[in-house]
mmCIF file of C-alpha atoms in Angstrom:
data_model
loop_
_atom_site.group_PDB
_atom_site.id
_atom_site.type_symbol
_atom_site.label_atom_id
_atom_site.label_comp_id
_atom_site.label_asym_id
_atom_site.label_seq_id
_atom_site.Cartn_x
_atom_site.Cartn_y
_atom_site.Cartn_z
ATOM 1 C CA UNK A 184 0.000 0.000 0.000
ATOM 2 C CA UNK A 185 1.011 3.609 -0.448
ATOM 3 C CA UNK A 186 -0.269 7.026 0.558
ATOM 4 C CA UNK A 187 -0.542 10.346 -1.279
ATOM 5 C CA UNK A 188 0.476 13.602 0.370
ATOM 6 C CA UNK A 189 2.077 16.983 -0.334
ATOM 7 C CA UNK A 190 5.554 17.870 0.882
ATOM 8 C CA UNK A 191 6.382 21.314 2.235
ATOM 9 C CA UNK A 192 8.770 22.619 -0.423
ATOM 10 C CA UNK A 193 9.790 26.282 -0.600
ATOM 11 C CA UNK A 194 11.544 27.253 -3.790
ATOM 12 C CA UNK A 195 12.307 30.513 -5.598
ATOM 13 C CA UNK A 196 11.404 33.555 -3.489
ATOM 14 C CA UNK A 197 10.397 31.171 -0.691
ATOM 15 C CA UNK A 198 7.267 30.361 -2.679
ATOM 16 C CA UNK A 199 5.742 26.865 -2.376
ATOM 17 C CA UNK A 200 6.463 24.324 -5.104
ATOM 18 C CA UNK A 201 3.377 22.272 -5.982
ATOM 19 C CA UNK A 202 3.883 18.532 -5.717
ATOM 20 C CA UNK A 203 2.453 15.118 -4.980
ATOM 21 C CA UNK A 204 4.432 12.654 -2.869
ATOM 22 C CA UNK A 205 3.528 8.983 -3.113
ATOM 23 C CA UNK A 206 4.901 7.132 -0.092
ATOM 24 C CA UNK A 207 5.283 3.407 0.415
ATOM 25 C CA UNK A 208 3.587 2.575 3.712
ATOM 26 C CA UNK A 209 5.875 -0.408 4.297
ATOM 27 C CA UNK A 210 9.090 1.606 3.915
ATOM 28 C CA UNK A 211 11.611 1.636 1.079
ATOM 29 C CA UNK A 212 15.161 2.613 0.144
ATOM 30 C CA UNK A 213 14.095 3.616 -3.385
ATOM 31 C CA UNK A 214 13.048 7.078 -4.594
ATOM 32 C CA UNK A 215 11.841 8.446 -7.921
ATOM 33 C CA UNK A 216 11.626 12.184 -8.637
ATOM 34 C CA UNK A 217 9.740 13.336 -11.735
ATOM 35 C CA UNK A 218 9.895 16.730 -13.453
ATOM 36 C CA UNK A 219 7.292 17.713 -16.100
ATOM 37 C CA UNK A 220 7.568 19.693 -19.296
ATOM 38 C CA UNK A 221 6.389 23.250 -19.810
ATOM 39 C CA UNK A 222 2.839 22.225 -20.731
ATOM 40 C CA UNK A 223 3.198 18.482 -20.237
ATOM 41 C CA UNK A 224 2.143 18.049 -16.607
ATOM 42 C CA UNK A 225 2.705 15.168 -14.194
ATOM 43 C CA UNK A 226 -0.850 13.915 -14.689
ATOM 44 C CA UNK A 227 -0.362 13.397 -18.440
ATOM 45 C CA UNK A 228 0.283 9.876 -19.788
ATOM 46 C CA UNK A 229 4.074 9.607 -19.957
ATOM 47 C CA UNK A 230 4.655 10.919 -16.448
ATOM 48 C CA UNK A 231 1.493 9.552 -14.842
ATOM 49 C CA UNK A 232 2.161 5.986 -15.901
ATOM 50 C CA UNK A 233 5.916 6.207 -15.348
ATOM 51 C CA UNK A 234 5.359 7.353 -11.770
ATOM 52 C CA UNK A 235 2.862 4.551 -11.132
ATOM 53 C CA UNK A 236 5.242 2.035 -12.661
ATOM 54 C CA UNK A 237 8.094 3.102 -10.379
ATOM 55 C CA UNK A 238 5.798 3.099 -7.342
ATOM 56 C CA UNK A 239 4.660 -0.433 -8.251
ATOM 57 C CA UNK A 240 8.293 -1.575 -8.083
ATOM 58 C CA UNK A 241 8.609 -0.292 -4.507
ATOM 59 C CA UNK A 242 9.768 3.323 -4.831
ATOM 60 C CA UNK A 243 8.507 6.444 -3.143
ATOM 61 C CA UNK A 244 7.817 9.066 -5.820
ATOM 62 C CA UNK A 245 7.843 12.860 -5.803
ATOM 63 C CA UNK A 246 5.915 14.385 -8.699
ATOM 64 C CA UNK A 247 6.926 18.036 -9.038
ATOM 65 C CA UNK A 248 4.084 20.050 -10.564
ATOM 66 C CA UNK A 249 5.466 23.520 -11.230
ATOM 67 C CA UNK A 250 3.033 24.429 -14.088
ATOM 68 C CA UNK A 251 5.046 27.480 -15.154
ATOM 69 C CA UNK A 252 2.890 27.950 -18.247
ATOM 70 C CA UNK A 253 -0.001 29.019 -16.000
ATOM 71 C CA UNK A 254 2.066 31.763 -14.326
ATOM 72 C CA UNK A 255 2.024 35.059 -16.302
ATOM 73 C CA UNK A 256 4.998 36.380 -14.295
ATOM 74 C CA UNK A 257 7.159 33.410 -15.221
ATOM 75 C CA UNK A 258 6.151 33.540 -18.861
ATOM 76 C CA UNK A 259 6.976 37.268 -19.011
ATOM 77 C CA UNK A 260 10.391 36.889 -17.375
ATOM 78 C CA UNK A 261 13.637 36.911 -19.305
ATOM 79 C CA UNK A 262 15.259 33.543 -19.935
ATOM 80 C CA UNK A 263 17.911 33.947 -17.220
ATOM 81 C CA UNK A 264 15.313 34.684 -14.550
ATOM 82 C CA UNK A 265 13.206 31.711 -15.642
ATOM 83 C CA UNK A 266 16.278 29.515 -15.322
ATOM 84 C CA UNK A 267 17.032 30.853 -11.825
ATOM 85 C CA UNK A 268 13.475 30.173 -10.722
ATOM 86 C CA UNK A 269 13.412 26.658 -12.111
ATOM 87 C CA UNK A 270 16.784 25.654 -10.687
ATOM 88 C CA UNK A 271 15.809 27.037 -7.290
ATOM 89 C CA UNK A 272 12.487 25.193 -7.339
ATOM 90 C CA UNK A 273 13.838 21.837 -8.469
ATOM 91 C CA UNK A 274 16.825 21.954 -6.126
ATOM 92 C CA UNK A 275 14.521 22.556 -3.166
ATOM 93 C CA UNK A 276 12.200 19.782 -4.347
ATOM 94 C CA UNK A 277 15.004 17.271 -4.748
ATOM 95 C CA UNK A 278 16.539 18.015 -1.356
ATOM 96 C CA UNK A 279 13.217 17.741 0.465
ATOM 97 C CA UNK A 280 12.475 14.450 -1.310
ATOM 98 C CA UNK A 281 15.880 13.004 -0.403
ATOM 99 C CA UNK A 282 15.320 13.972 3.239
ATOM 100 C CA UNK A 283 12.197 11.805 3.593
ATOM 101 C CA UNK A 284 14.154 8.561 4.170
ATOM 102 C CA UNK A 285 17.655 7.128 3.842
ATOM 103 C CA UNK A 286 17.411 6.305 0.133
ATOM 104 C CA UNK A 287 20.038 4.121 -1.520
ATOM 105 C CA UNK A 288 18.518 3.952 -5.018
ATOM 106 C CA UNK A 289 17.337 7.121 -6.807
ATOM 107 C CA UNK A 290 15.785 7.478 -10.258
ATOM 108 C CA UNK A 291 15.323 10.940 -11.773
ATOM 109 C CA UNK A 292 12.829 11.345 -14.629
ATOM 110 C CA UNK A 293 12.299 14.472 -16.706
ATOM 111 C CA UNK A 294 10.151 15.367 -19.709
ATOM 112 C CA UNK A 295 11.348 18.112 -22.115
ATOM 113 C CA UNK A 296 11.825 21.177 -19.865
ATOM 114 C CA UNK A 297 12.212 18.679 -17.049
ATOM 115 C CA UNK A 298 15.378 17.358 -18.672
ATOM 116 C CA UNK A 299 16.954 20.789 -18.086
ATOM 117 C CA UNK A 300 16.002 20.458 -14.419
ATOM 118 C CA UNK A 301 17.559 16.979 -14.336
ATOM 119 C CA UNK A 302 20.791 18.142 -15.936
ATOM 120 C CA UNK A 303 21.185 20.930 -13.392
ATOM 121 C CA UNK A 304 20.580 18.614 -10.439
ATOM 122 C CA UNK A 305 22.819 15.838 -11.690
ATOM 123 C CA UNK A 306 25.576 18.402 -12.222
ATOM 124 C CA UNK A 307 25.292 20.003 -8.780
ATOM 125 C CA UNK A 308 23.863 17.553 -6.229
ATOM 126 C CA UNK A 309 26.498 15.114 -4.966
ATOM 127 C CA UNK A 310 23.840 12.812 -3.510
ATOM 128 C CA UNK A 311 22.742 12.069 -7.088
ATOM 129 C CA UNK A 312 26.151 10.877 -8.286
ATOM 130 C CA UNK A 313 24.878 7.283 -8.580
ATOM 131 C CA UNK A 314 21.302 8.067 -9.651
ATOM 132 C CA UNK A 315 19.603 6.639 -12.716
ATOM 133 C CA UNK A 316 18.365 9.213 -15.231
ATOM 134 C CA UNK A 317 15.416 8.787 -17.597
ATOM 135 C CA UNK A 318 15.445 11.538 -20.226
ATOM 136 C CA UNK A 319 11.988 11.704 -21.868
ATOM 137 C CA UNK A 320 12.046 13.799 -25.080
ATOM 138 C CA UNK A 321 15.279 15.570 -24.041
ATOM 139 C CA UNK A 322 16.003 18.984 -25.555
ATOM 140 C CA UNK A 323 18.977 17.644 -27.497
ATOM 141 C CA UNK A 324 19.508 20.840 -29.486
ATOM 142 C CA UNK A 325 20.278 22.676 -26.235
ATOM 143 C CA UNK A 326 24.080 22.783 -26.141
ATOM 144 C CA UNK A 327 24.255 23.399 -22.397
ATOM 145 C CA UNK A 328 22.056 20.371 -21.708
ATOM 146 C CA UNK A 329 24.300 18.121 -23.791
ATOM 147 C CA UNK A 330 27.409 19.484 -22.072
ATOM 148 C CA UNK A 331 25.967 18.784 -18.624
ATOM 149 C CA UNK A 332 24.992 15.249 -19.626
ATOM 150 C CA UNK A 333 28.474 14.594 -21.003
ATOM 151 C CA UNK A 334 30.066 15.941 -17.824
ATOM 152 C CA UNK A 335 27.836 13.877 -15.543
ATOM 153 C CA UNK A 336 28.189 10.638 -17.552
ATOM 154 C CA UNK A 337 25.818 8.692 -15.287
ATOM 155 C CA UNK A 338 23.486 5.814 -16.028
ATOM 156 C CA UNK A 339 20.965 7.076 -18.585
ATOM 157 C CA UNK A 340 17.996 6.094 -20.726
ATOM 158 C CA UNK A 341 17.059 8.479 -23.547
ATOM 159 C CA UNK A 342 13.565 8.304 -25.067
ATOM 160 C CA UNK A 343 12.590 10.410 -28.075
ATOM 161 C CA UNK A 344 10.527 10.234 -31.269
ATOM 162 C CA UNK A 345 11.685 10.739 -34.821
ATOM 163 C CA UNK A 346 9.004 13.424 -35.393
ATOM 164 C CA UNK A 347 10.175 15.425 -32.370
ATOM 165 C CA UNK A 348 11.789 18.737 -33.464
ATOM 166 C CA UNK A 349 14.596 18.042 -30.975
ATOM 167 C CA UNK A 350 15.412 14.643 -32.462
ATOM 168 C CA UNK A 351 18.826 14.414 -34.066
ATOM 169 C CA UNK A 352 20.439 11.022 -34.515
ATOM 170 C CA UNK A 353 23.964 12.396 -34.208
ATOM 171 C CA UNK A 354 23.266 14.412 -31.048
ATOM 172 C CA UNK A 355 21.460 11.463 -29.489
ATOM 173 C CA UNK A 356 24.458 9.280 -30.255
ATOM 174 C CA UNK A 357 26.766 11.776 -28.539
ATOM 175 C CA UNK A 358 24.965 11.721 -25.188
ATOM 176 C CA UNK A 359 24.338 7.992 -25.385
ATOM 177 C CA UNK A 360 28.040 7.354 -25.940
ATOM 178 C CA UNK A 361 29.090 9.783 -23.184
ATOM 179 C CA UNK A 362 26.903 8.034 -20.607
ATOM 180 C CA UNK A 363 27.277 4.534 -22.042
ATOM 181 C CA UNK A 364 23.517 4.739 -21.906
ATOM 182 C CA UNK A 365 20.596 3.312 -23.824
ATOM 183 C CA UNK A 366 18.074 4.881 -26.172
ATOM 184 C CA UNK A 367 14.529 4.150 -27.232
ATOM 185 C CA UNK A 368 13.563 5.908 -30.455
ATOM 186 C CA UNK A 369 9.854 5.904 -31.293
ATOM 187 C CA UNK A 370 9.368 5.934 -35.058
ATOM 188 C CA UNK A 371 6.978 8.772 -35.922
ATOM 189 C CA UNK A 372 6.703 9.873 -32.295
ATOM 190 C CA UNK A 373 6.201 13.597 -31.735
ATOM 191 C CA UNK A 374 7.265 15.682 -28.708
ATOM 192 C CA UNK A 375 4.584 13.914 -26.648
ATOM 193 C CA UNK A 376 5.724 10.559 -28.058
ATOM 194 C CA UNK A 377 2.375 10.215 -29.793
ATOM 195 C CA UNK A 378 1.910 9.072 -33.393
ATOM 196 C CA UNK A 379 -0.166 11.655 -35.223
ATOM 197 C CA UNK A 380 -3.413 10.198 -36.539
ATOM 198 C CA UNK A 381 -2.885 6.749 -35.010
ATOM 199 C CA UNK A 382 -4.398 6.335 -31.556
ATOM 200 C CA UNK A 383 -3.468 2.682 -31.116
ATOM 201 C CA UNK A 384 0.105 3.205 -32.301
ATOM 202 C CA UNK A 385 0.384 5.966 -29.687
ATOM 203 C CA UNK A 386 -0.748 3.542 -26.985
ATOM 204 C CA UNK A 387 1.757 0.974 -28.209
ATOM 205 C CA UNK A 388 4.484 3.622 -28.042
ATOM 206 C CA UNK A 389 3.535 4.384 -24.434
ATOM 207 C CA UNK A 390 3.795 0.685 -23.599
ATOM 208 C CA UNK A 391 7.251 0.535 -25.212
ATOM 209 C CA UNK A 392 8.379 3.453 -23.084
ATOM 210 C CA UNK A 393 7.101 1.896 -19.865
ATOM 211 C CA UNK A 394 8.701 -1.463 -20.620
ATOM 212 C CA UNK A 395 12.005 0.261 -21.392
ATOM 213 C CA UNK A 396 11.843 2.226 -18.135
ATOM 214 C CA UNK A 397 11.104 -0.926 -16.160
ATOM 215 C CA UNK A 398 14.054 -2.775 -17.693
ATOM 216 C CA UNK A 399 16.340 0.196 -17.129
ATOM 217 C CA UNK A 400 15.235 0.756 -13.541
ATOM 218 C CA UNK A 401 15.742 -2.849 -12.505
ATOM 219 C CA UNK A 402 19.144 -3.459 -14.120
#
């Protein structure tokens, strides 16, 4: 059994960071932390089912739900200020999550914008030096993101679709090689890993992602 609650997380400007914390009632040494995209929230398919999958394998899970796209102030800010706010929020979230128990096994998952959050944390938080990283639709054309991934070099799974504007076979190969990681490429998958005009193919793609995450997380 597990319970759902909200952790007290104060981020940028000491403002609360919205979240859901799913806690194993029987105790665990495993933690998953999930970061959404700009408009792809934690209750949308990729993140919803990934979080439930990781919980089903015995992990606590923190779902960070920053929803920046609903905040006019954030959307009006310059890029540097947005970055400061996000890094402050996700750092606070990660530290509060890690403080809940003595975790030995940590998996970090990010979708799109969330992969920028992951890269920052993996580059700065020493407690994540042995974490697993699941990069869902990573922003591969972002040079800083690629540099941080190459510097970190930790255990990684990259998932992206060929119809995603950020898909580039060469760039994907670079980060995969740097981390000695694995990749799942969804043929025809867009930035939501859906197949335009094919509902059932989209569901099959989601299943492929979940099976890949399960294999990766249990290796």
